[in-house]
Coordinates of N, CA and C in Angstrom, one line a residue:
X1 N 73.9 23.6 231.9 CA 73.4 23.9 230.5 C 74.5 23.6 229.5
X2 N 76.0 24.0 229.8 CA 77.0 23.8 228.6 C 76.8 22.3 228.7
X3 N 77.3 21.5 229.4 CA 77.3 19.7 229.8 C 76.2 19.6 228.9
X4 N 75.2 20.1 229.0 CA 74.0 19.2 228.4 C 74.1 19.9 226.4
X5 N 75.0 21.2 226.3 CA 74.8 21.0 225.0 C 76.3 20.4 224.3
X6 N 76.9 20.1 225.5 CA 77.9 19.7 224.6 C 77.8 18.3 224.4
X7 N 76.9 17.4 225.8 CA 76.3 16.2 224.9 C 75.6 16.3 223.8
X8 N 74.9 17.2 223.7 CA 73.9 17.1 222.2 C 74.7 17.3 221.3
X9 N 76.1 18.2 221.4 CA 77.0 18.5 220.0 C 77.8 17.0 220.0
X10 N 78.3 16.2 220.7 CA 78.8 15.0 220.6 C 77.8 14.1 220.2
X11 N 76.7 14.1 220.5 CA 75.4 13.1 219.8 C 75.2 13.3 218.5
X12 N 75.2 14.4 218.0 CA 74.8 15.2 216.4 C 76.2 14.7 215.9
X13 N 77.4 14.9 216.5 CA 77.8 14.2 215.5 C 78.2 12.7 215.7
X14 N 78.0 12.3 216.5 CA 78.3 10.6 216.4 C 77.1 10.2 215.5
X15 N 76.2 10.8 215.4 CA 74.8 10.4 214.5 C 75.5 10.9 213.2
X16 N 76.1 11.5 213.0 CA 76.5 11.8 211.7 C 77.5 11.0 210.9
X17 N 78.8 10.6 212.0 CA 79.8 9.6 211.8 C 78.7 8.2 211.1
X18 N 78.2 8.0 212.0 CA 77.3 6.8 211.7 C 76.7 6.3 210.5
X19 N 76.0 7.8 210.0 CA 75.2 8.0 209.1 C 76.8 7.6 207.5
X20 N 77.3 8.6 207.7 CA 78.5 8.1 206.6 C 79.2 6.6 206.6
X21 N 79.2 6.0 207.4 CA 79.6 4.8 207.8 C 78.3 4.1 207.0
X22 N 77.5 4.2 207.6 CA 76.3 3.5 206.9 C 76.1 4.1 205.6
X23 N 76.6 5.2 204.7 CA 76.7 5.3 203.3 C 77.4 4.6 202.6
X24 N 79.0 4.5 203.5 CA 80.0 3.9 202.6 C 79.5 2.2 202.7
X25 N 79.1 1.7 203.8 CA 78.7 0.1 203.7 C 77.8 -0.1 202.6
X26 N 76.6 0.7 202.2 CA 75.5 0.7 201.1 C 76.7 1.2 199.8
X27 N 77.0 1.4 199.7 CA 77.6 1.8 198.2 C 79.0 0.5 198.2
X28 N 79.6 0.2 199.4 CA 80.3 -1.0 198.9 C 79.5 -2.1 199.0
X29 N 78.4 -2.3 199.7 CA 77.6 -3.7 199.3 C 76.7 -3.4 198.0
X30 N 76.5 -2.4 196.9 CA 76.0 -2.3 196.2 C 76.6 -2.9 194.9
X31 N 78.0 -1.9 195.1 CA 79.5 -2.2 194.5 C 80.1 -3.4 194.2
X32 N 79.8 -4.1 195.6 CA 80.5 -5.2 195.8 C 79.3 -6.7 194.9
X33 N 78.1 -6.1 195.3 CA 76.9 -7.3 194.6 C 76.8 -6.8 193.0
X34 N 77.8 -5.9 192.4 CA 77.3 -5.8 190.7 C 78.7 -6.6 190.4
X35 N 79.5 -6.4 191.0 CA 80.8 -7.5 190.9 C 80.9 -8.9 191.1
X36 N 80.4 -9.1 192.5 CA 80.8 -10.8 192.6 C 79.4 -11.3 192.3
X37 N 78.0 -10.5 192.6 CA 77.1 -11.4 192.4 C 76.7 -11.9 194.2
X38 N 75.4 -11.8 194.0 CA 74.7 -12.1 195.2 C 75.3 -13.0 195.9
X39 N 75.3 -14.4 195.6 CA 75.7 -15.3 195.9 C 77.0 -15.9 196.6
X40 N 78.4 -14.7 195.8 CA 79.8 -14.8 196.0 C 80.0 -13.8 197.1
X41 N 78.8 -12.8 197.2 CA 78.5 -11.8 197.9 C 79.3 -11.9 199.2
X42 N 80.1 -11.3 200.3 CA 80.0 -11.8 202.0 C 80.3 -10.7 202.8
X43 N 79.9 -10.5 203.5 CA 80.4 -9.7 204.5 C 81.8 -8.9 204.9
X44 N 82.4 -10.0 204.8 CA 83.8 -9.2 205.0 C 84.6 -8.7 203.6
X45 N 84.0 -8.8 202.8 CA 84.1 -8.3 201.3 C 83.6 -6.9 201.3
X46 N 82.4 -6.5 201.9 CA 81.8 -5.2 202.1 C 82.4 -4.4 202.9
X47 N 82.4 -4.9 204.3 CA 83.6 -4.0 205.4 C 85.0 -4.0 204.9
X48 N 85.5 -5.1 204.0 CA 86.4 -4.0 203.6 C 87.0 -3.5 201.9
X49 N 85.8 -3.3 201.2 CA 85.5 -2.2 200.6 C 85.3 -1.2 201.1
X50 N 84.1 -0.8 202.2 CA 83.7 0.2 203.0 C 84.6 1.1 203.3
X51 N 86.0 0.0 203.6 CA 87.0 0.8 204.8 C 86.7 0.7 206.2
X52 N 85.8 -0.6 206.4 CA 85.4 -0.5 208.1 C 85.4 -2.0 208.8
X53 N 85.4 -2.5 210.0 CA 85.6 -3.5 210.5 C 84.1 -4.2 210.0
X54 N 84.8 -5.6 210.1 CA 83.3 -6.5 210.3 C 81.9 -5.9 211.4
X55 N 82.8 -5.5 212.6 CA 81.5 -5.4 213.6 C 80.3 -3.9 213.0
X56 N 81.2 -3.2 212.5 CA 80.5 -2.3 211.9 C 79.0 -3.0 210.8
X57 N 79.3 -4.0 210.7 CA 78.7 -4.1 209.4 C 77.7 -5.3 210.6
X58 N 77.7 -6.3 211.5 CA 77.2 -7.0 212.1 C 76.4 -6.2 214.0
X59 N 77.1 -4.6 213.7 CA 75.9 -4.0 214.8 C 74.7 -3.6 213.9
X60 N 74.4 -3.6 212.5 CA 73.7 -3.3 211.5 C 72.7 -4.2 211.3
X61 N 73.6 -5.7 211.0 CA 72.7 -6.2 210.2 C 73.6 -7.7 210.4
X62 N 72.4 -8.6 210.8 CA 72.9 -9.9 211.5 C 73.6 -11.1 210.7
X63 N 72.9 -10.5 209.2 CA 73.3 -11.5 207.8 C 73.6 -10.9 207.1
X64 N 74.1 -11.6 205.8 CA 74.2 -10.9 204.4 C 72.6 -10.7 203.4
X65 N 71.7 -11.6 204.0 CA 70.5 -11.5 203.8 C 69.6 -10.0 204.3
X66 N 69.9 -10.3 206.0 CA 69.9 -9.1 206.3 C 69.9 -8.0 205.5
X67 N 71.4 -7.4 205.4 CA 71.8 -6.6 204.8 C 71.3 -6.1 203.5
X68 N 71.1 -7.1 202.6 CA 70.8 -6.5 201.4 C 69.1 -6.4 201.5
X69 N 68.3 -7.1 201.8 CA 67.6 -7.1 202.3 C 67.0 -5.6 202.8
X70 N 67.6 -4.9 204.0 CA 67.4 -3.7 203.9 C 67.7 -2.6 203.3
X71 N 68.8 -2.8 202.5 CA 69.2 -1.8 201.2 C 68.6 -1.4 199.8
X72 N 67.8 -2.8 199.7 CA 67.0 -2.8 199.1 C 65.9 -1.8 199.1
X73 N 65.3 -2.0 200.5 CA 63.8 -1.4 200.9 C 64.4 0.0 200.8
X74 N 65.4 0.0 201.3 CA 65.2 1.6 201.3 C 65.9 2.7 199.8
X75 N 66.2 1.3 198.9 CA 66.2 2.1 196.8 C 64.8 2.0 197.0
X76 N 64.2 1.1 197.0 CA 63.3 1.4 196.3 C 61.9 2.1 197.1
X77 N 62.2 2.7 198.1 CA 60.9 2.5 198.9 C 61.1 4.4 198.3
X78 N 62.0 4.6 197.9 CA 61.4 6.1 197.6 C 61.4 6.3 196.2
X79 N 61.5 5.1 195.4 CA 61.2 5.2 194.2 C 59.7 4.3 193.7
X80 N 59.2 4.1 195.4 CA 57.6 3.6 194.9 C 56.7 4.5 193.9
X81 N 55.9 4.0 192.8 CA 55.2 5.1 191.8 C 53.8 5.3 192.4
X82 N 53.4 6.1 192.1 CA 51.9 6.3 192.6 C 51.4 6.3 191.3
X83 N 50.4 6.0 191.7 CA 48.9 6.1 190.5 C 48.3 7.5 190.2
X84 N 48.8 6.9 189.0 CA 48.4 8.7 188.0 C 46.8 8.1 187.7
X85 N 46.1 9.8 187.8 CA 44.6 9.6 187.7 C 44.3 11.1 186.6
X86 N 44.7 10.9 185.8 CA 44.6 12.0 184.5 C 42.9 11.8 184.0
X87 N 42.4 10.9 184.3 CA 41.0 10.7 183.8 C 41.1 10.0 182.7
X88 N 41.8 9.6 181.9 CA 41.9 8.9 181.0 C 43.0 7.9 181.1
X89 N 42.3 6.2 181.0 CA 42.8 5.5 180.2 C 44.5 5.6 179.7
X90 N 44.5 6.1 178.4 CA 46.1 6.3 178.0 C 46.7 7.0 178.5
X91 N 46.2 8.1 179.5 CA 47.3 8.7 179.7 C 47.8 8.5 181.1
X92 N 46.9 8.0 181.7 CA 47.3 7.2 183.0 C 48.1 6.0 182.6
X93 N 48.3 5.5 181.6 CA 49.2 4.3 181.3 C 50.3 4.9 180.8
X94 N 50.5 5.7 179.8 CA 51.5 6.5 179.4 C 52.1 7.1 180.7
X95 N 52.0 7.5 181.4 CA 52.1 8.2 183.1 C 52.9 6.9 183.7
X96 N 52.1 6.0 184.0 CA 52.8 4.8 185.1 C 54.0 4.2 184.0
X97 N 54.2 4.1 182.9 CA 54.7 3.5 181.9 C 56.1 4.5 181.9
X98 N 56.0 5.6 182.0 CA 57.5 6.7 181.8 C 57.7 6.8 183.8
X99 N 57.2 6.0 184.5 CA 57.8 5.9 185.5 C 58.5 5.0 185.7
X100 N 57.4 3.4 185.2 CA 58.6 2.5 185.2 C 59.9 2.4 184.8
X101 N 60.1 3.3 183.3 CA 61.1 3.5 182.4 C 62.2 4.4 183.2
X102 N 62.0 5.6 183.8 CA 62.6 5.8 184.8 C 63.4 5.4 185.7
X103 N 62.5 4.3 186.4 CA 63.0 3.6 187.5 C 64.0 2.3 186.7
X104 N 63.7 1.9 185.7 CA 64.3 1.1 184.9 C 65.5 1.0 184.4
X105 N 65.8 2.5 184.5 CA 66.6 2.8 184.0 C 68.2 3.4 184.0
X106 N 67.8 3.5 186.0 CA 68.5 3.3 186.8 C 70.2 2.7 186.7
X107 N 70.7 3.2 186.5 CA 72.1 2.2 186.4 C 72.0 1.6 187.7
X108 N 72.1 1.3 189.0 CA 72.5 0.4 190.0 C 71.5 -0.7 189.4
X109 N 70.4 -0.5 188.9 CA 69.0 -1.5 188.8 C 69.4 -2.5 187.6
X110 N 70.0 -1.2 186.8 CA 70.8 -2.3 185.5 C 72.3 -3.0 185.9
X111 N 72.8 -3.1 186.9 CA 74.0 -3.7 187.5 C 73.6 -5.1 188.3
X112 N 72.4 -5.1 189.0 CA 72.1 -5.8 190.1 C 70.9 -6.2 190.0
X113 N 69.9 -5.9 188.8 CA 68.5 -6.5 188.5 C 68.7 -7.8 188.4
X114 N 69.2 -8.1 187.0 CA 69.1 -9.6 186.7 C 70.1 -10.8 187.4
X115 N 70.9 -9.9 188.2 CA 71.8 -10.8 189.0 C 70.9 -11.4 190.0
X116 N 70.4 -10.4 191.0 CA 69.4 -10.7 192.2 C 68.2 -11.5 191.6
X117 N 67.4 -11.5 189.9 CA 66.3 -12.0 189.4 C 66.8 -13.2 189.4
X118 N 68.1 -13.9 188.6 CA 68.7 -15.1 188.6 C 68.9 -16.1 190.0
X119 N 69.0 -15.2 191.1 CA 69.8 -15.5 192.0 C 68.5 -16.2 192.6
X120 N 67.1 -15.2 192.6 CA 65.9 -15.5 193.5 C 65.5 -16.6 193.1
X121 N 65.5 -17.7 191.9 CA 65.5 -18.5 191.2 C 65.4 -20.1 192.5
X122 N 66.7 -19.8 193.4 CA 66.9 -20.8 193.9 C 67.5 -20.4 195.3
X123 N 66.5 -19.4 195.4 CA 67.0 -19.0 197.2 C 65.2 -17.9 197.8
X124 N 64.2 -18.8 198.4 CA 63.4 -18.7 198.3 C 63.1 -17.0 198.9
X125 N 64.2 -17.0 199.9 CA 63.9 -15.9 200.8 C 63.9 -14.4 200.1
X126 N 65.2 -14.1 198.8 CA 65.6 -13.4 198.0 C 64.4 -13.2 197.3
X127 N 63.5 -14.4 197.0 CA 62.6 -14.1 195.8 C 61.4 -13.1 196.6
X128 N 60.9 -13.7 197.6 CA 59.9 -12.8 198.3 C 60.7 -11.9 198.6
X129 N 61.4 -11.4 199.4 CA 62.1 -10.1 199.6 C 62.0 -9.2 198.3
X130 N 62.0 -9.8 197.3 CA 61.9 -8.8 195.7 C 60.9 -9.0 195.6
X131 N 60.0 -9.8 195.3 CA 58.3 -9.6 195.3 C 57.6 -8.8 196.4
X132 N 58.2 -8.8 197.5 CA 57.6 -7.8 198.4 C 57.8 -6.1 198.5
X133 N 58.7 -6.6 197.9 CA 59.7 -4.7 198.3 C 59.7 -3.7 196.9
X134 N 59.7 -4.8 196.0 CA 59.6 -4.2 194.9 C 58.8 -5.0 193.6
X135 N 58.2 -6.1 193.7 CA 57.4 -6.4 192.5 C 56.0 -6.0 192.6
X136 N 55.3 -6.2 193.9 CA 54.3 -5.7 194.6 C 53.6 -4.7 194.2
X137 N 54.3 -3.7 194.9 CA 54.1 -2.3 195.2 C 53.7 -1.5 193.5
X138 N 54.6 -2.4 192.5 CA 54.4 -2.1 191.2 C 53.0 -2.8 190.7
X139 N 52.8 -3.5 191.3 CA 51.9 -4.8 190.7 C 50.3 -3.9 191.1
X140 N 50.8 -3.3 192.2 CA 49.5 -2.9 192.9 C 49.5 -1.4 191.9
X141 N 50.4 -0.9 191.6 CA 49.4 0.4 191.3 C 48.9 0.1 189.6
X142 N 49.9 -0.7 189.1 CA 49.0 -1.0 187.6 C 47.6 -1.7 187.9
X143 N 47.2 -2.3 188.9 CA 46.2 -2.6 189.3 C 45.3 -2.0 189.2
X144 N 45.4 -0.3 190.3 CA 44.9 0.4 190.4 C 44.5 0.9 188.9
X145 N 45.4 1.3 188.1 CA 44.8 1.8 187.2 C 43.6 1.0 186.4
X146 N 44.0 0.1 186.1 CA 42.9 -0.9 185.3 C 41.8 -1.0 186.2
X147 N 41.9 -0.8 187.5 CA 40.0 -1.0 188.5 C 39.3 0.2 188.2
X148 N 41.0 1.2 187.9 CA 39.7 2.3 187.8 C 39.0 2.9 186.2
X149 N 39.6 2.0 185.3 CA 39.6 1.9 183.6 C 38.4 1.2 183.6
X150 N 37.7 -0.1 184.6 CA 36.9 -0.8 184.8 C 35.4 -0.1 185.1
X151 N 35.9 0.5 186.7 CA 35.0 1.8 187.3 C 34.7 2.9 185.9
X152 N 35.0 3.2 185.2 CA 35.0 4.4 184.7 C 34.4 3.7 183.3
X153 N 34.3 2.9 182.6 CA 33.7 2.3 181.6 C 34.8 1.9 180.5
X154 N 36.1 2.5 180.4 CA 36.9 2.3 179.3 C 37.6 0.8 179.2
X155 N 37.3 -0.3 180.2 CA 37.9 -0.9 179.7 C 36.3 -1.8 180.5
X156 N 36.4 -3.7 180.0 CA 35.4 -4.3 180.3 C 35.3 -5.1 181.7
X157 N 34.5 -5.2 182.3 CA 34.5 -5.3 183.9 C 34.6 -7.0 184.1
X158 N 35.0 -7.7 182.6 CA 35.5 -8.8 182.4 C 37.0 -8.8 182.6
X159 N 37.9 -7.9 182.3 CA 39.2 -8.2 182.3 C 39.7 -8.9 183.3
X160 N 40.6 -9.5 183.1 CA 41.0 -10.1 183.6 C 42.5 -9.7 184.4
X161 N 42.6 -8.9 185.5 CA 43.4 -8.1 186.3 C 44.5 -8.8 186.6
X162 N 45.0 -9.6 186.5 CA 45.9 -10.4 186.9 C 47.0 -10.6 185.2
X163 N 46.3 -10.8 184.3 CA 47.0 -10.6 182.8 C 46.9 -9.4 182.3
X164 N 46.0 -8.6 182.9 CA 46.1 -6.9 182.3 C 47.3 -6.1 183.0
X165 N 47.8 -6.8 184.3 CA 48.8 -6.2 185.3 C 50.2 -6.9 184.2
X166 N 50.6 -7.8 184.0 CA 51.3 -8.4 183.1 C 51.4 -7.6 181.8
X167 N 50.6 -7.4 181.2 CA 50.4 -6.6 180.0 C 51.1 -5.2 180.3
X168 N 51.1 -4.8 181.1 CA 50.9 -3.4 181.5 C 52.4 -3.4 182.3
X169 N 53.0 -4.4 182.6 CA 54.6 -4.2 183.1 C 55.8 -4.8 182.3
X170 N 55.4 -6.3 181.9 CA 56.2 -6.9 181.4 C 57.0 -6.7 180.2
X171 N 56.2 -6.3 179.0 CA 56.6 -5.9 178.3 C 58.2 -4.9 178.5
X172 N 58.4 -3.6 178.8 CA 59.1 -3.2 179.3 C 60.2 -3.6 180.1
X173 N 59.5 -4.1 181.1 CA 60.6 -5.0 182.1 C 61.7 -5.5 181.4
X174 N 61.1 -6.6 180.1 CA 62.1 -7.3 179.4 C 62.8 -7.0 178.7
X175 N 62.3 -5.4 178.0 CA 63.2 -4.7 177.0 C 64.2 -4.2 177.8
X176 N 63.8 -3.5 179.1 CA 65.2 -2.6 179.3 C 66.2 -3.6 180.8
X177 N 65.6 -4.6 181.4 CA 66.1 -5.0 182.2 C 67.0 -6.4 181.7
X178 N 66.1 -7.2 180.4 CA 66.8 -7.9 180.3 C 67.1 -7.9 178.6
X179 N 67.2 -7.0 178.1 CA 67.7 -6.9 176.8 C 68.4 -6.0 177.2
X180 N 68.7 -4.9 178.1 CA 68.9 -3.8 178.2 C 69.1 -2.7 177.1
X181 N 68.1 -2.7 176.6 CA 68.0 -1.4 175.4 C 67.1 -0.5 176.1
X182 N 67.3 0.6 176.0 CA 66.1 2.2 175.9 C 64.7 1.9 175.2
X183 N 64.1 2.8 175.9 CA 62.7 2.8 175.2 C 62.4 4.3 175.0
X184 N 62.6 4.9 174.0 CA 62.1 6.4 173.7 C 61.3 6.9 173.6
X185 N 60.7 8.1 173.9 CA 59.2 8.6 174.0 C 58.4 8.0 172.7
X186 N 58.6 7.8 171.5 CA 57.7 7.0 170.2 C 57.8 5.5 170.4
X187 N 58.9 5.2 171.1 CA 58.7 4.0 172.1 C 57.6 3.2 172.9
X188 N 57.3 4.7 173.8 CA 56.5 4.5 174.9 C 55.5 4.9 174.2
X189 N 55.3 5.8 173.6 CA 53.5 5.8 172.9 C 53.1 4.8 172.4
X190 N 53.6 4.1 171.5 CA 53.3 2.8 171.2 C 53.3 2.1 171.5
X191 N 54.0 2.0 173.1 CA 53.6 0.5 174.0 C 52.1 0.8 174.6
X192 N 52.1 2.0 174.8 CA 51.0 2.6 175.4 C 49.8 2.5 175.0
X193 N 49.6 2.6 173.4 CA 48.7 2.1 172.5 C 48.4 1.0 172.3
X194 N 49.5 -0.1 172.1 CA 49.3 -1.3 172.1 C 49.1 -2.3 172.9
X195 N 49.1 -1.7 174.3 CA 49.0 -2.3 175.7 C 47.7 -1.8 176.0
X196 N 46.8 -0.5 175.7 CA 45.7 -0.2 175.7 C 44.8 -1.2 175.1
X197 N 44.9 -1.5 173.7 CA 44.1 -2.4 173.2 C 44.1 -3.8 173.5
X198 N 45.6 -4.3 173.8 CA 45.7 -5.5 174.1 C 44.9 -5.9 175.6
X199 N 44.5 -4.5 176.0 CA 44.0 -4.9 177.7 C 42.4 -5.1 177.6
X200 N 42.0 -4.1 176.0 CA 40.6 -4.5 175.8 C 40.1 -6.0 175.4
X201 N 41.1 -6.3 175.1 CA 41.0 -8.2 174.6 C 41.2 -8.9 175.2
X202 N 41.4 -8.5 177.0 CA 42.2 -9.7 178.0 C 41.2 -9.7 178.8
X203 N 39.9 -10.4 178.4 CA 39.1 -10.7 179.0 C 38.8 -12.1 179.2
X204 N 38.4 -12.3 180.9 CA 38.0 -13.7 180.9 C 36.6 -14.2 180.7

């Protein structure tokens, strides 16, 4: 019985060693991509930021693709938004709209947005990796909202869901990701209003 808990106390913490090792490699390849840039990006640049060998960084993750790749999924996979269902129209847009802003707002997202947006330009794999992990997941719940503005009678069962999802993100996107300015609550009401009506008129 001691043998068997003193494996489990040497297991808990080699799982813990690990666990910090794998913090410091995510914060130096985070570090290290708002500095050189996706591209200039490499491996042995991260392990030794980290403070740790190459192998550390290659029992992990087989590329630098790899790697960011899964660092990615897991910013954003717990900053996915859910669909607000307030019963109304505006304020379900007002709702998904101070999440994006949120998430937008992010300083690592403002370090490494438009680097990685630039970069996916001409590296096919980078671009779906961001379309999948994180343009998507957005795309789908503004979706949601507008099917169910359709369902519900407030908006026209004409719209056109594919320009109403555009209406409903982009604006924003551009202001704080690639202007990088704020959008303030009188801000957001008025995109909110203006992205409401503009969604009544994007019909095909």
């Amino acid at each position: 019985m001691a043998a068997e808990q003193k494996e489990t106390r040497t297991a808990t913490g080699g799982a813990v060693l690990r666990q910090r090792v794998t913090d410091a490699i995510t914060e130096a390849a985070f570090t290290e991509l708002a500095e050189a840039g996706y591209a200039r990006l490499s491996m042995e640049a991260v392990a030794r930021r980290a403070g740790v060998g190459k192998a550390a960084l290659y029992r992990r993750w087989p590329s630098k693709q790899a790697m960011i790749t899964e660092l990615i999924r897991g910013k954003v996979t717990d900053t996915l938004p859910h669909t607000p269902a307030t019963g109304a129209l505006h304020t379900d847009l007002r709702e998904l709209l101070a999440t994006f802003r949120g998430q937008l707002a992010n300083p690592l997202l403002a370090r490494i947005g438009t680097e990685l947006l630039a970069e996916s330009s001409h590296d096919g794999a980078l671009a779906e990796m961001l379309y999948t992990e994180v343009t998507a997941p957005r795309r789908l719940a503004a979706r949601a909202i507008l099917q169910g503005a359709i369902d519900h009678g407030e908006l026209p069962p004409t719209l056109d869901l594919e320009l109403g999802t555009d209406l409903l993100i982009a604006p924003l996107v551009f202001r704080m990701l690639l202007m990088q300015d704020r959008s303030d609550d009188d801000y957001l009401e008025t995109l909110t209003t203006a992205t409401e009506a503009a969604l009544k008129a994007a019909v095909r």
